[in-house]
């Protein structure tokens, strides 16, 4: 009995300490301590309290503390066997800015950055970017108004790439010269997920061939990583002749479209009903649209990259459980993952 009391007091002490430290962000000791008596036990409460302490940084925002805490508890209880990760790539797994402050391009943006490609092709790609990007980011335009514009943009740039006669041999060079950099500790996250056999679905509206090239340059393309993105199709002479269908753009990234690329993926992982979803746009939360019923617990982490986004922090907090502002690392997702996977 004495040891039990001692342990409970220890948990209370930690919870209260966290509560005091987090007062500035509205995280109360009562809320943290309330997890001690959940069915997951004291160890879970300690892990949640530790994580909340790390989330108290000024650039990390928790929209609903109680809900997020409950989600984290359930993810910890499920462990590795019930977990899967679904993540966007451009400016989610990759950085949004370089260490020198220069912007990091998207996979399609890599086309105009590649010095071995025809200059006219690169100029035309740049023109499309300059025309369509402001419209994609315009808060005055509705999703319905943006949708046909996004279709036009992706169809146009894909046709430019086809007309440019890009050969398969050039793809590695395009990835190397893209200027795309993975977030700090992204490689560590890949290694952890592979080691614990947790599947990672990378769902991107970018170019799969370049995305894969970037990962191979900086990390390892492990067998647990599955990629759904626009893939180049090469003809018998090794030149791009088409792209995979349906075309994936900003507003068509959802599970219904995903099934056209990888039939049975969600069925294969149906026992993995706990999901950590990561994205950098408000539209990325729709990546699981169509299969929501497969999942019991979905924790959404949003990267708010102010250089590219006109949406406010409040808009992100309405759709993401945790919002990470102007951070080029995977520190927060890794802190969460280490605590979920600790019991395994």
mmCIF file of C-alpha atoms in Angstrom:
data_model
loop_
_atom_site.group_PDB
_atom_site.id
_atom_site.type_symbol
_atom_site.label_atom_id
_atom_site.label_comp_id
_atom_site.label_asym_id
_atom_site.label_seq_id
_atom_site.Cartn_x
_atom_site.Cartn_y
_atom_site.Cartn_z
ATOM 1 C CA UNK A 1 0.000 0.000 0.000
ATOM 2 C CA UNK A 2 2.799 2.398 0.868
ATOM 3 C CA UNK A 3 4.448 1.822 -2.494
ATOM 4 C CA UNK A 4 1.153 2.384 -4.285
ATOM 5 C CA UNK A 5 0.574 5.657 -2.460
ATOM 6 C CA UNK A 6 4.115 6.698 -3.223
ATOM 7 C CA UNK A 7 3.630 5.931 -6.898
ATOM 8 C CA UNK A 8 0.337 7.812 -7.051
ATOM 9 C CA UNK A 9 1.871 10.826 -5.335
ATOM 10 C CA UNK A 10 4.728 10.696 -7.806
ATOM 11 C CA UNK A 11 2.265 10.804 -10.711
ATOM 12 C CA UNK A 12 0.361 13.637 -9.014
ATOM 13 C CA UNK A 13 3.601 15.549 -8.545
ATOM 14 C CA UNK A 14 4.545 15.199 -12.191
ATOM 15 C CA UNK A 15 1.060 16.126 -13.370
ATOM 16 C CA UNK A 16 0.959 19.204 -11.160
ATOM 17 C CA UNK A 17 4.426 20.218 -12.254
ATOM 18 C CA UNK A 18 3.416 19.941 -15.873
ATOM 19 C CA UNK A 19 0.239 21.857 -15.169
ATOM 20 C CA UNK A 20 2.155 24.777 -13.668
ATOM 21 C CA UNK A 21 4.647 24.805 -16.512
ATOM 22 C CA UNK A 22 1.875 24.791 -19.093
ATOM 23 C CA UNK A 23 -0.287 27.461 -17.557
ATOM 24 C CA UNK A 24 0.704 29.921 -20.263
ATOM 25 C CA UNK A 25 -0.938 27.748 -22.914
ATOM 26 C CA UNK A 26 -4.013 26.921 -20.889
ATOM 27 C CA UNK A 27 -3.092 23.364 -19.909
ATOM 28 C CA UNK A 28 -4.361 22.794 -16.366
ATOM 29 C CA UNK A 29 -2.982 20.430 -13.745
ATOM 30 C CA UNK A 30 -6.485 19.049 -13.202
ATOM 31 C CA UNK A 31 -6.768 17.949 -16.825
ATOM 32 C CA UNK A 32 -3.359 16.261 -16.815
ATOM 33 C CA UNK A 33 -3.911 14.601 -13.451
ATOM 34 C CA UNK A 34 -7.327 13.402 -14.565
ATOM 35 C CA UNK A 35 -5.642 10.864 -16.876
ATOM 36 C CA UNK A 36 -4.058 9.069 -13.926
ATOM 37 C CA UNK A 37 -7.203 7.131 -13.184
ATOM 38 C CA UNK A 38 -7.982 6.139 -16.770
ATOM 39 C CA UNK A 39 -8.009 2.456 -17.573
ATOM 40 C CA UNK A 40 -4.590 2.708 -19.223
ATOM 41 C CA UNK A 41 -2.980 3.261 -15.814
ATOM 42 C CA UNK A 42 -0.346 5.496 -14.318
ATOM 43 C CA UNK A 43 2.284 4.802 -16.965
ATOM 44 C CA UNK A 44 0.028 6.204 -19.658
ATOM 45 C CA UNK A 45 -0.687 9.325 -17.586
ATOM 46 C CA UNK A 46 3.039 9.878 -17.183
ATOM 47 C CA UNK A 47 3.649 9.571 -20.902
ATOM 48 C CA UNK A 48 0.852 11.994 -21.730
ATOM 49 C CA UNK A 49 2.107 14.462 -19.116
ATOM 50 C CA UNK A 50 5.636 14.260 -20.521
ATOM 51 C CA UNK A 51 4.392 14.820 -24.051
ATOM 52 C CA UNK A 52 2.214 17.770 -23.044
ATOM 53 C CA UNK A 53 5.265 19.354 -21.475
ATOM 54 C CA UNK A 54 6.994 19.233 -24.844
ATOM 55 C CA UNK A 55 3.906 20.593 -26.573
ATOM 56 C CA UNK A 56 4.058 23.702 -24.390
ATOM 57 C CA UNK A 57 6.527 25.356 -26.767
ATOM 58 C CA UNK A 58 5.310 28.638 -28.244
ATOM 59 C CA UNK A 59 5.301 27.332 -31.817
ATOM 60 C CA UNK A 60 3.112 24.315 -30.978
ATOM 61 C CA UNK A 61 -0.643 24.758 -30.582
ATOM 62 C CA UNK A 62 -3.106 22.228 -29.142
ATOM 63 C CA UNK A 63 -6.655 22.985 -30.227
ATOM 64 C CA UNK A 64 -8.563 20.936 -27.645
ATOM 65 C CA UNK A 65 -6.487 19.670 -24.757
ATOM 66 C CA UNK A 66 -8.966 17.149 -23.368
ATOM 67 C CA UNK A 67 -9.736 15.618 -26.750
ATOM 68 C CA UNK A 68 -6.064 15.497 -27.762
ATOM 69 C CA UNK A 69 -5.114 13.961 -24.429
ATOM 70 C CA UNK A 70 -7.804 11.317 -24.805
ATOM 71 C CA UNK A 71 -6.604 10.534 -28.330
ATOM 72 C CA UNK A 72 -3.000 10.179 -27.182
ATOM 73 C CA UNK A 73 -4.097 7.832 -24.383
ATOM 74 C CA UNK A 74 -5.906 5.613 -26.857
ATOM 75 C CA UNK A 75 -2.978 5.619 -29.292
ATOM 76 C CA UNK A 76 -0.622 4.587 -26.486
ATOM 77 C CA UNK A 77 -3.009 1.806 -25.445
ATOM 78 C CA UNK A 78 -3.121 0.477 -29.009
ATOM 79 C CA UNK A 79 0.659 0.445 -29.424
ATOM 80 C CA UNK A 80 2.419 -0.378 -32.690
ATOM 81 C CA UNK A 81 0.084 -3.182 -33.770
ATOM 82 C CA UNK A 82 -2.901 -0.861 -34.097
ATOM 83 C CA UNK A 83 -1.079 2.141 -35.550
ATOM 84 C CA UNK A 84 -0.548 3.470 -39.058
ATOM 85 C CA UNK A 85 0.734 6.806 -40.353
ATOM 86 C CA UNK A 86 -0.726 8.744 -43.289
ATOM 87 C CA UNK A 87 1.311 11.756 -44.382
ATOM 88 C CA UNK A 88 1.541 14.305 -47.132
ATOM 89 C CA UNK A 89 5.023 14.811 -48.599
ATOM 90 C CA UNK A 90 5.650 18.351 -49.891
ATOM 91 C CA UNK A 91 6.370 20.642 -46.922
ATOM 92 C CA UNK A 92 5.125 17.968 -44.513
ATOM 93 C CA UNK A 93 7.808 15.301 -44.667
ATOM 94 C CA UNK A 94 9.978 17.729 -46.593
ATOM 95 C CA UNK A 95 11.031 21.126 -45.273
ATOM 96 C CA UNK A 96 9.324 24.333 -46.342
ATOM 97 C CA UNK A 97 12.497 26.427 -46.106
ATOM 98 C CA UNK A 98 16.194 25.640 -46.279
ATOM 99 C CA UNK A 99 18.619 26.479 -43.441
ATOM 100 C CA UNK A 100 19.613 29.598 -45.416
ATOM 101 C CA UNK A 101 15.998 30.778 -45.517
ATOM 102 C CA UNK A 102 15.392 29.954 -49.170
ATOM 103 C CA UNK A 103 12.105 28.192 -49.989
ATOM 104 C CA UNK A 104 12.135 24.462 -50.632
ATOM 105 C CA UNK A 105 10.268 23.542 -53.831
ATOM 106 C CA UNK A 106 7.561 20.940 -54.211
ATOM 107 C CA UNK A 107 8.094 17.816 -56.318
ATOM 108 C CA UNK A 108 6.631 19.604 -59.340
ATOM 109 C CA UNK A 109 8.688 22.671 -58.499
ATOM 110 C CA UNK A 110 11.767 20.487 -58.924
ATOM 111 C CA UNK A 111 11.183 20.543 -62.698
ATOM 112 C CA UNK A 112 12.080 24.211 -62.971
ATOM 113 C CA UNK A 113 15.059 23.752 -60.634
ATOM 114 C CA UNK A 114 16.739 21.007 -62.672
ATOM 115 C CA UNK A 115 19.627 22.460 -64.719
ATOM 116 C CA UNK A 116 19.788 19.493 -67.089
ATOM 117 C CA UNK A 117 16.274 20.106 -68.410
ATOM 118 C CA UNK A 118 15.407 22.340 -71.332
ATOM 119 C CA UNK A 119 15.238 25.998 -70.297
ATOM 120 C CA UNK A 120 11.968 26.610 -72.174
ATOM 121 C CA UNK A 121 10.334 23.745 -70.285
ATOM 122 C CA UNK A 122 11.502 25.192 -66.998
ATOM 123 C CA UNK A 123 10.211 28.672 -67.923
ATOM 124 C CA UNK A 124 6.782 27.341 -68.870
ATOM 125 C CA UNK A 125 6.538 25.423 -65.595
ATOM 126 C CA UNK A 126 7.427 28.611 -63.742
ATOM 127 C CA UNK A 127 4.705 30.533 -65.578
ATOM 128 C CA UNK A 128 2.118 27.963 -64.534
ATOM 129 C CA UNK A 129 3.274 28.230 -60.931
ATOM 130 C CA UNK A 130 3.075 32.015 -60.964
ATOM 131 C CA UNK A 131 -0.436 31.918 -62.417
ATOM 132 C CA UNK A 132 -2.061 29.109 -60.431
ATOM 133 C CA UNK A 133 -0.388 29.239 -57.017
ATOM 134 C CA UNK A 134 -1.920 32.604 -56.019
ATOM 135 C CA UNK A 135 -5.326 31.220 -56.991
ATOM 136 C CA UNK A 136 -4.789 28.051 -54.972
ATOM 137 C CA UNK A 137 -3.900 30.141 -51.929
ATOM 138 C CA UNK A 138 -6.607 32.800 -52.416
ATOM 139 C CA UNK A 139 -8.878 32.680 -49.323
ATOM 140 C CA UNK A 140 -11.619 34.475 -51.265
ATOM 141 C CA UNK A 141 -12.049 31.552 -53.653
ATOM 142 C CA UNK A 142 -14.120 28.566 -52.570
ATOM 143 C CA UNK A 143 -13.023 24.976 -52.983
ATOM 144 C CA UNK A 144 -15.568 24.625 -55.777
ATOM 145 C CA UNK A 145 -14.014 27.589 -57.594
ATOM 146 C CA UNK A 146 -10.479 26.300 -57.089
ATOM 147 C CA UNK A 147 -11.157 22.730 -58.179
ATOM 148 C CA UNK A 148 -11.266 23.304 -61.980
ATOM 149 C CA UNK A 149 -8.196 25.544 -61.687
ATOM 150 C CA UNK A 150 -6.242 22.777 -59.966
ATOM 151 C CA UNK A 151 -7.264 20.290 -62.660
ATOM 152 C CA UNK A 152 -6.077 22.745 -65.323
ATOM 153 C CA UNK A 153 -2.776 23.287 -63.508
ATOM 154 C CA UNK A 154 -1.914 19.615 -63.065
ATOM 155 C CA UNK A 155 -3.040 18.677 -66.592
ATOM 156 C CA UNK A 156 -0.998 21.530 -68.063
ATOM 157 C CA UNK A 157 2.228 20.781 -66.209
ATOM 158 C CA UNK A 158 1.932 17.055 -66.858
ATOM 159 C CA UNK A 159 1.541 17.771 -70.569
ATOM 160 C CA UNK A 160 4.586 20.048 -70.497
ATOM 161 C CA UNK A 161 6.622 17.223 -68.964
ATOM 162 C CA UNK A 162 5.380 14.777 -71.611
ATOM 163 C CA UNK A 163 6.116 17.234 -74.440
ATOM 164 C CA UNK A 164 9.542 17.876 -72.921
ATOM 165 C CA UNK A 165 10.584 14.271 -73.665
ATOM 166 C CA UNK A 166 12.081 13.744 -70.236
ATOM 167 C CA UNK A 167 13.919 10.440 -70.145
ATOM 168 C CA UNK A 168 13.871 7.945 -67.296
ATOM 169 C CA UNK A 169 17.655 8.326 -66.959
ATOM 170 C CA UNK A 170 17.177 11.983 -65.943
ATOM 171 C CA UNK A 171 14.902 11.268 -62.972
ATOM 172 C CA UNK A 172 17.712 10.594 -60.434
ATOM 173 C CA UNK A 173 19.367 13.862 -61.474
ATOM 174 C CA UNK A 174 16.058 15.711 -61.106
ATOM 175 C CA UNK A 175 15.731 14.438 -57.533
ATOM 176 C CA UNK A 176 19.350 15.281 -56.686
ATOM 177 C CA UNK A 177 19.039 18.810 -58.070
ATOM 178 C CA UNK A 178 15.514 19.450 -56.819
ATOM 179 C CA UNK A 179 16.519 21.363 -53.718
ATOM 180 C CA UNK A 180 14.005 19.292 -51.729
ATOM 181 C CA UNK A 181 15.208 18.437 -48.217
ATOM 182 C CA UNK A 182 13.525 16.146 -45.713
ATOM 183 C CA UNK A 183 12.685 17.625 -42.342
ATOM 184 C CA UNK A 184 15.286 17.223 -39.648
ATOM 185 C CA UNK A 185 14.873 13.809 -37.955
ATOM 186 C CA UNK A 186 12.606 12.550 -40.728
ATOM 187 C CA UNK A 187 15.122 9.776 -41.406
ATOM 188 C CA UNK A 188 14.955 8.841 -37.723
ATOM 189 C CA UNK A 189 11.174 8.632 -37.955
ATOM 190 C CA UNK A 190 11.406 6.344 -41.006
ATOM 191 C CA UNK A 191 13.814 4.072 -39.124
ATOM 192 C CA UNK A 192 11.590 3.930 -36.035
ATOM 193 C CA UNK A 193 8.472 3.066 -38.023
ATOM 194 C CA UNK A 194 10.307 0.369 -39.960
ATOM 195 C CA UNK A 195 11.790 -1.114 -36.789
ATOM 196 C CA UNK A 196 8.345 -1.293 -35.149
ATOM 197 C CA UNK A 197 6.638 -2.488 -38.366
ATOM 198 C CA UNK A 198 4.283 0.483 -38.528
ATOM 199 C CA UNK A 199 3.107 1.222 -42.086
ATOM 200 C CA UNK A 200 3.627 4.720 -43.481
ATOM 201 C CA UNK A 201 1.410 5.816 -46.362
ATOM 202 C CA UNK A 202 2.815 8.852 -48.153
ATOM 203 C CA UNK A 203 -0.090 10.455 -50.007
ATOM 204 C CA UNK A 204 1.084 13.221 -52.319
ATOM 205 C CA UNK A 205 -0.144 15.310 -55.214
ATOM 206 C CA UNK A 206 3.486 15.536 -56.318
ATOM 207 C CA UNK A 207 5.540 13.277 -58.574
ATOM 208 C CA UNK A 208 6.177 9.823 -57.137
ATOM 209 C CA UNK A 209 9.411 9.309 -59.076
ATOM 210 C CA UNK A 210 11.003 12.487 -57.664
ATOM 211 C CA UNK A 211 9.615 11.883 -54.187
ATOM 212 C CA UNK A 212 11.188 8.423 -54.114
ATOM 213 C CA UNK A 213 14.465 9.815 -55.438
ATOM 214 C CA UNK A 214 14.626 12.377 -52.633
ATOM 215 C CA UNK A 215 13.987 9.736 -49.974
ATOM 216 C CA UNK A 216 16.671 7.479 -51.465
ATOM 217 C CA UNK A 217 19.114 10.403 -51.427
ATOM 218 C CA UNK A 218 18.580 11.233 -47.757
ATOM 219 C CA UNK A 219 17.189 8.111 -46.127
ATOM 220 C CA UNK A 220 16.022 4.588 -46.960
ATOM 221 C CA UNK A 221 12.870 3.621 -48.834
ATOM 222 C CA UNK A 222 11.860 0.909 -46.387
ATOM 223 C CA UNK A 223 9.403 -1.864 -47.223
ATOM 224 C CA UNK A 224 6.790 -0.432 -44.829
ATOM 225 C CA UNK A 225 6.614 2.819 -46.831
ATOM 226 C CA UNK A 226 3.811 2.962 -49.393
ATOM 227 C CA UNK A 227 3.591 5.859 -51.851
ATOM 228 C CA UNK A 228 0.521 7.173 -53.645
ATOM 229 C CA UNK A 229 1.392 10.044 -55.988
ATOM 230 C CA UNK A 230 1.415 11.001 -59.663
ATOM 231 C CA UNK A 231 3.736 8.513 -61.311
ATOM 232 C CA UNK A 232 5.489 8.978 -64.637
ATOM 233 C CA UNK A 233 4.796 6.334 -67.265
ATOM 234 C CA UNK A 234 7.621 5.748 -69.735
ATOM 235 C CA UNK A 235 7.344 4.482 -73.300
ATOM 236 C CA UNK A 236 9.496 1.791 -74.906
ATOM 237 C CA UNK A 237 12.213 4.375 -75.591
ATOM 238 C CA UNK A 238 12.404 5.503 -71.966
ATOM 239 C CA UNK A 239 10.618 8.857 -72.325
ATOM 240 C CA UNK A 240 7.661 10.089 -70.270
ATOM 241 C CA UNK A 241 4.544 9.384 -72.314
ATOM 242 C CA UNK A 242 1.811 9.703 -69.675
ATOM 243 C CA UNK A 243 1.017 9.961 -65.978
ATOM 244 C CA UNK A 244 -0.854 7.576 -63.728
ATOM 245 C CA UNK A 245 -4.603 8.120 -63.494
ATOM 246 C CA UNK A 246 -6.580 9.602 -61.934
ATOM 247 C CA UNK A 247 -4.417 12.683 -61.551
ATOM 248 C CA UNK A 248 -3.813 13.610 -57.926
ATOM 249 C CA UNK A 249 -4.042 17.321 -57.171
ATOM 250 C CA UNK A 250 -4.666 19.408 -54.073
ATOM 251 C CA UNK A 251 -8.373 18.595 -53.904
ATOM 252 C CA UNK A 252 -8.433 14.989 -55.101
ATOM 253 C CA UNK A 253 -6.256 13.466 -52.380
ATOM 254 C CA UNK A 254 -8.694 11.157 -50.614
ATOM 255 C CA UNK A 255 -9.056 7.481 -49.867
ATOM 256 C CA UNK A 256 -11.478 6.937 -52.746
ATOM 257 C CA UNK A 257 -8.843 8.132 -55.215
ATOM 258 C CA UNK A 258 -6.181 6.195 -53.321
ATOM 259 C CA UNK A 259 -8.020 2.934 -53.969
ATOM 260 C CA UNK A 260 -7.486 3.457 -57.702
ATOM 261 C CA UNK A 261 -3.734 3.392 -57.030
ATOM 262 C CA UNK A 262 -3.455 0.677 -54.420
ATOM 263 C CA UNK A 263 -6.533 -1.472 -54.163
ATOM 264 C CA UNK A 264 -6.851 -3.183 -50.825
ATOM 265 C CA UNK A 265 -4.365 -1.061 -48.873
ATOM 266 C CA UNK A 266 -6.817 -0.015 -46.195
ATOM 267 C CA UNK A 267 -8.350 -3.490 -46.066
ATOM 268 C CA UNK A 268 -4.902 -5.017 -45.578
ATOM 269 C CA UNK A 269 -4.341 -2.751 -42.601
ATOM 270 C CA UNK A 270 -7.900 -2.862 -41.276
ATOM 271 C CA UNK A 271 -6.772 -3.860 -37.757
ATOM 272 C CA UNK A 272 -4.706 -0.675 -37.622
ATOM 273 C CA UNK A 273 -7.587 1.551 -36.598
ATOM 274 C CA UNK A 274 -5.356 4.194 -34.938
ATOM 275 C CA UNK A 275 -4.014 6.842 -37.306
ATOM 276 C CA UNK A 276 -1.624 9.746 -37.092
ATOM 277 C CA UNK A 277 -2.365 11.990 -40.054
ATOM 278 C CA UNK A 278 0.143 14.693 -41.014
ATOM 279 C CA UNK A 279 -0.288 17.493 -43.536
ATOM 280 C CA UNK A 280 0.530 21.126 -44.217
ATOM 281 C CA UNK A 281 -2.664 22.391 -45.839
ATOM 282 C CA UNK A 282 -6.267 22.515 -44.718
ATOM 283 C CA UNK A 283 -7.075 20.130 -47.562
ATOM 284 C CA UNK A 284 -4.733 17.415 -46.300
ATOM 285 C CA UNK A 285 -7.194 16.388 -43.593
ATOM 286 C CA UNK A 286 -9.311 14.873 -46.383
ATOM 287 C CA UNK A 287 -6.743 12.179 -47.172
ATOM 288 C CA UNK A 288 -8.870 9.652 -45.262
ATOM 289 C CA UNK A 289 -12.208 10.782 -46.699
ATOM 290 C CA UNK A 290 -14.068 7.689 -47.829
ATOM 291 C CA UNK A 291 -12.615 5.295 -45.264
ATOM 292 C CA UNK A 292 -13.270 7.178 -42.033
ATOM 293 C CA UNK A 293 -15.318 4.261 -40.741
ATOM 294 C CA UNK A 294 -12.170 2.074 -40.770
ATOM 295 C CA UNK A 295 -10.584 4.169 -38.034
ATOM 296 C CA UNK A 296 -11.422 4.566 -34.375
ATOM 297 C CA UNK A 297 -8.842 7.199 -33.424
ATOM 298 C CA UNK A 298 -7.313 9.774 -35.759
ATOM 299 C CA UNK A 299 -4.815 12.310 -34.425
ATOM 300 C CA UNK A 300 -4.197 15.102 -36.934
ATOM 301 C CA UNK A 301 -0.922 17.038 -36.925
ATOM 302 C CA UNK A 302 -0.679 20.128 -39.131
ATOM 303 C CA UNK A 303 2.466 21.978 -40.168
ATOM 304 C CA UNK A 304 1.674 25.657 -40.654
ATOM 305 C CA UNK A 305 4.280 26.977 -43.082
ATOM 306 C CA UNK A 306 3.620 30.707 -43.070
ATOM 307 C CA UNK A 307 5.777 31.343 -46.123
ATOM 308 C CA UNK A 308 3.266 29.433 -48.245
ATOM 309 C CA UNK A 309 0.027 29.678 -46.304
ATOM 310 C CA UNK A 310 -2.366 32.581 -45.899
ATOM 311 C CA UNK A 311 -4.672 30.673 -43.572
ATOM 312 C CA UNK A 312 -4.590 31.692 -39.921
ATOM 313 C CA UNK A 313 -3.539 29.603 -36.963
ATOM 314 C CA UNK A 314 -7.185 29.511 -35.874
ATOM 315 C CA UNK A 315 -8.237 27.964 -39.172
ATOM 316 C CA UNK A 316 -5.638 25.227 -38.671
ATOM 317 C CA UNK A 317 -6.695 24.626 -35.077
ATOM 318 C CA UNK A 318 -10.249 24.030 -36.286
ATOM 319 C CA UNK A 319 -9.179 20.959 -38.293
ATOM 320 C CA UNK A 320 -5.898 19.771 -36.728
ATOM 321 C CA UNK A 321 -5.466 18.521 -33.169
ATOM 322 C CA UNK A 322 -1.856 19.710 -32.994
ATOM 323 C CA UNK A 323 -0.525 22.591 -35.088
ATOM 324 C CA UNK A 324 3.226 23.077 -35.498
ATOM 325 C CA UNK A 325 4.126 26.556 -36.647
ATOM 326 C CA UNK A 326 7.303 27.401 -38.592
ATOM 327 C CA UNK A 327 9.243 24.321 -37.495
ATOM 328 C CA UNK A 328 11.471 22.389 -39.889
ATOM 329 C CA UNK A 329 11.849 19.278 -37.728
ATOM 330 C CA UNK A 330 9.991 16.074 -36.890
ATOM 331 C CA UNK A 331 10.540 16.616 -33.162
ATOM 332 C CA UNK A 332 6.881 16.711 -32.142
ATOM 333 C CA UNK A 333 5.719 13.672 -34.174
ATOM 334 C CA UNK A 334 8.739 11.715 -32.934
ATOM 335 C CA UNK A 335 8.029 12.595 -29.304
ATOM 336 C CA UNK A 336 4.534 11.252 -29.791
ATOM 337 C CA UNK A 337 5.700 8.117 -31.614
ATOM 338 C CA UNK A 338 8.317 7.202 -29.024
ATOM 339 C CA UNK A 339 5.666 7.295 -26.310
ATOM 340 C CA UNK A 340 3.163 5.256 -28.310
ATOM 341 C CA UNK A 341 5.731 2.628 -29.216
ATOM 342 C CA UNK A 342 7.460 2.510 -25.839
ATOM 343 C CA UNK A 343 5.320 -0.354 -24.552
ATOM 344 C CA UNK A 344 6.288 -2.501 -27.515
#
